Amino acid sequence: MEAFGFHAVVYIIVQLLFLLITWWALQALKIDLFLKNPNGPQAKTLQILLTIAIGSIVGNFFLTYFQWATRIHYIF
């Protein structure tokens, strides 16, 4: 039962880490070129939604890769 709690904590930390990395990376994007009002609430909401979408996809990729890597020893 403790393993489930440990995995949950690892998953939360990994997801938050990739959200922070994605937010940091999106700051380099000149989003004001594509938006009418880049300082408005809609632009900030779009940035948050992009961060969540990209961060979740990348985080899930790494978590899935980690699961596969830890189970590869069952082949042999």
Tab-separated table of C-alpha atoms in Angstrom:
chain	number	residue	atom	x	y	z
A	1	MET	CA	0.000	0.000	0.000
A	2	GLU	CA	2.913	2.343	0.670
A	3	ALA	CA	4.082	1.867	-2.907
A	4	PHE	CA	0.867	3.430	-4.210
A	5	GLY	CA	1.404	6.480	-2.020
A	6	PHE	CA	5.009	6.765	-3.153
A	7	HIS	CA	4.012	6.509	-6.814
A	8	ALA	CA	1.326	9.158	-6.309
A	9	VAL	CA	3.853	11.563	-4.801
A	10	VAL	CA	6.322	10.906	-7.632
A	11	TYR	CA	3.604	11.472	-10.252
A	12	ILE	CA	2.539	14.760	-8.636
A	13	ILE	CA	6.117	16.006	-8.401
A	14	VAL	CA	6.900	15.050	-12.008
A	15	GLN	CA	3.733	16.722	-13.330
A	16	LEU	CA	4.424	19.908	-11.367
A	17	LEU	CA	8.041	19.912	-12.495
A	18	PHE	CA	7.068	19.687	-16.146
A	19	LEU	CA	4.411	22.360	-15.695
A	20	LEU	CA	7.085	24.685	-14.323
A	21	ILE	CA	9.498	23.821	-17.125
A	22	THR	CA	6.782	24.386	-19.730
A	23	TRP	CA	5.784	27.720	-18.184
A	24	TRP	CA	9.439	28.786	-18.208
A	25	ALA	CA	9.873	27.691	-21.831
A	26	LEU	CA	6.704	29.479	-22.979
A	27	GLN	CA	8.036	32.748	-21.585
A	28	ALA	CA	10.519	32.782	-24.470
A	29	LEU	CA	7.672	32.722	-27.003
A	30	LYS	CA	6.691	36.110	-28.420
A	31	ILE	CA	3.013	35.469	-27.969
A	32	ASP	CA	2.175	39.162	-28.416
A	33	LEU	CA	2.674	38.761	-32.172
A	34	PHE	CA	-0.333	36.441	-32.374
A	35	LEU	CA	-2.773	38.090	-29.967
A	36	LYS	CA	-4.808	41.280	-30.108
A	37	ASN	CA	-4.325	42.112	-26.441
A	38	PRO	CA	-1.269	40.219	-25.145
A	39	ASN	CA	-1.574	41.649	-21.618
A	40	GLY	CA	-5.259	40.871	-21.216
A	41	PRO	CA	-6.832	38.111	-19.151
A	42	GLN	CA	-7.596	36.013	-22.222
A	43	ALA	CA	-3.921	35.951	-23.196
A	44	LYS	CA	-2.879	34.911	-19.682
A	45	THR	CA	-5.564	32.218	-19.664
A	46	LEU	CA	-4.299	30.944	-23.004
A	47	GLN	CA	-0.755	30.785	-21.627
A	48	ILE	CA	-1.951	28.834	-18.594
A	49	LEU	CA	-3.946	26.407	-20.761
A	50	LEU	CA	-0.992	25.899	-23.110
A	51	THR	CA	1.248	25.260	-20.126
A	52	ILE	CA	-1.142	22.673	-18.702
A	53	ALA	CA	-1.626	20.943	-22.059
A	54	ILE	CA	2.048	20.767	-23.046
A	55	GLY	CA	3.275	20.045	-19.515
A	56	SER	CA	0.780	17.214	-19.069
A	57	ILE	CA	1.691	15.607	-22.377
A	58	VAL	CA	5.430	15.768	-21.700
A	59	GLY	CA	5.027	14.672	-18.072
A	60	ASN	CA	2.867	11.700	-19.078
A	61	PHE	CA	5.434	10.741	-21.706
A	62	PHE	CA	8.230	10.619	-19.130
A	63	LEU	CA	6.085	8.800	-16.554
A	64	THR	CA	5.052	6.188	-19.113
A	65	TYR	CA	8.649	5.799	-20.255
A	66	PHE	CA	9.711	5.316	-16.631
A	67	GLN	CA	7.044	2.629	-16.144
A	68	TRP	CA	8.174	0.768	-19.247
A	69	ALA	CA	11.816	1.057	-18.260
A	70	THR	CA	11.174	-0.384	-14.797
A	71	ARG	CA	9.230	-3.322	-16.252
A	72	ILE	CA	11.698	-4.229	-18.982
A	73	HIS	CA	13.493	-6.670	-16.695
A	74	TYR	CA	10.457	-8.976	-17.004
A	75	ILE	CA	11.530	-9.786	-20.571
A	76	PHE	CA	14.516	-11.743	-19.392
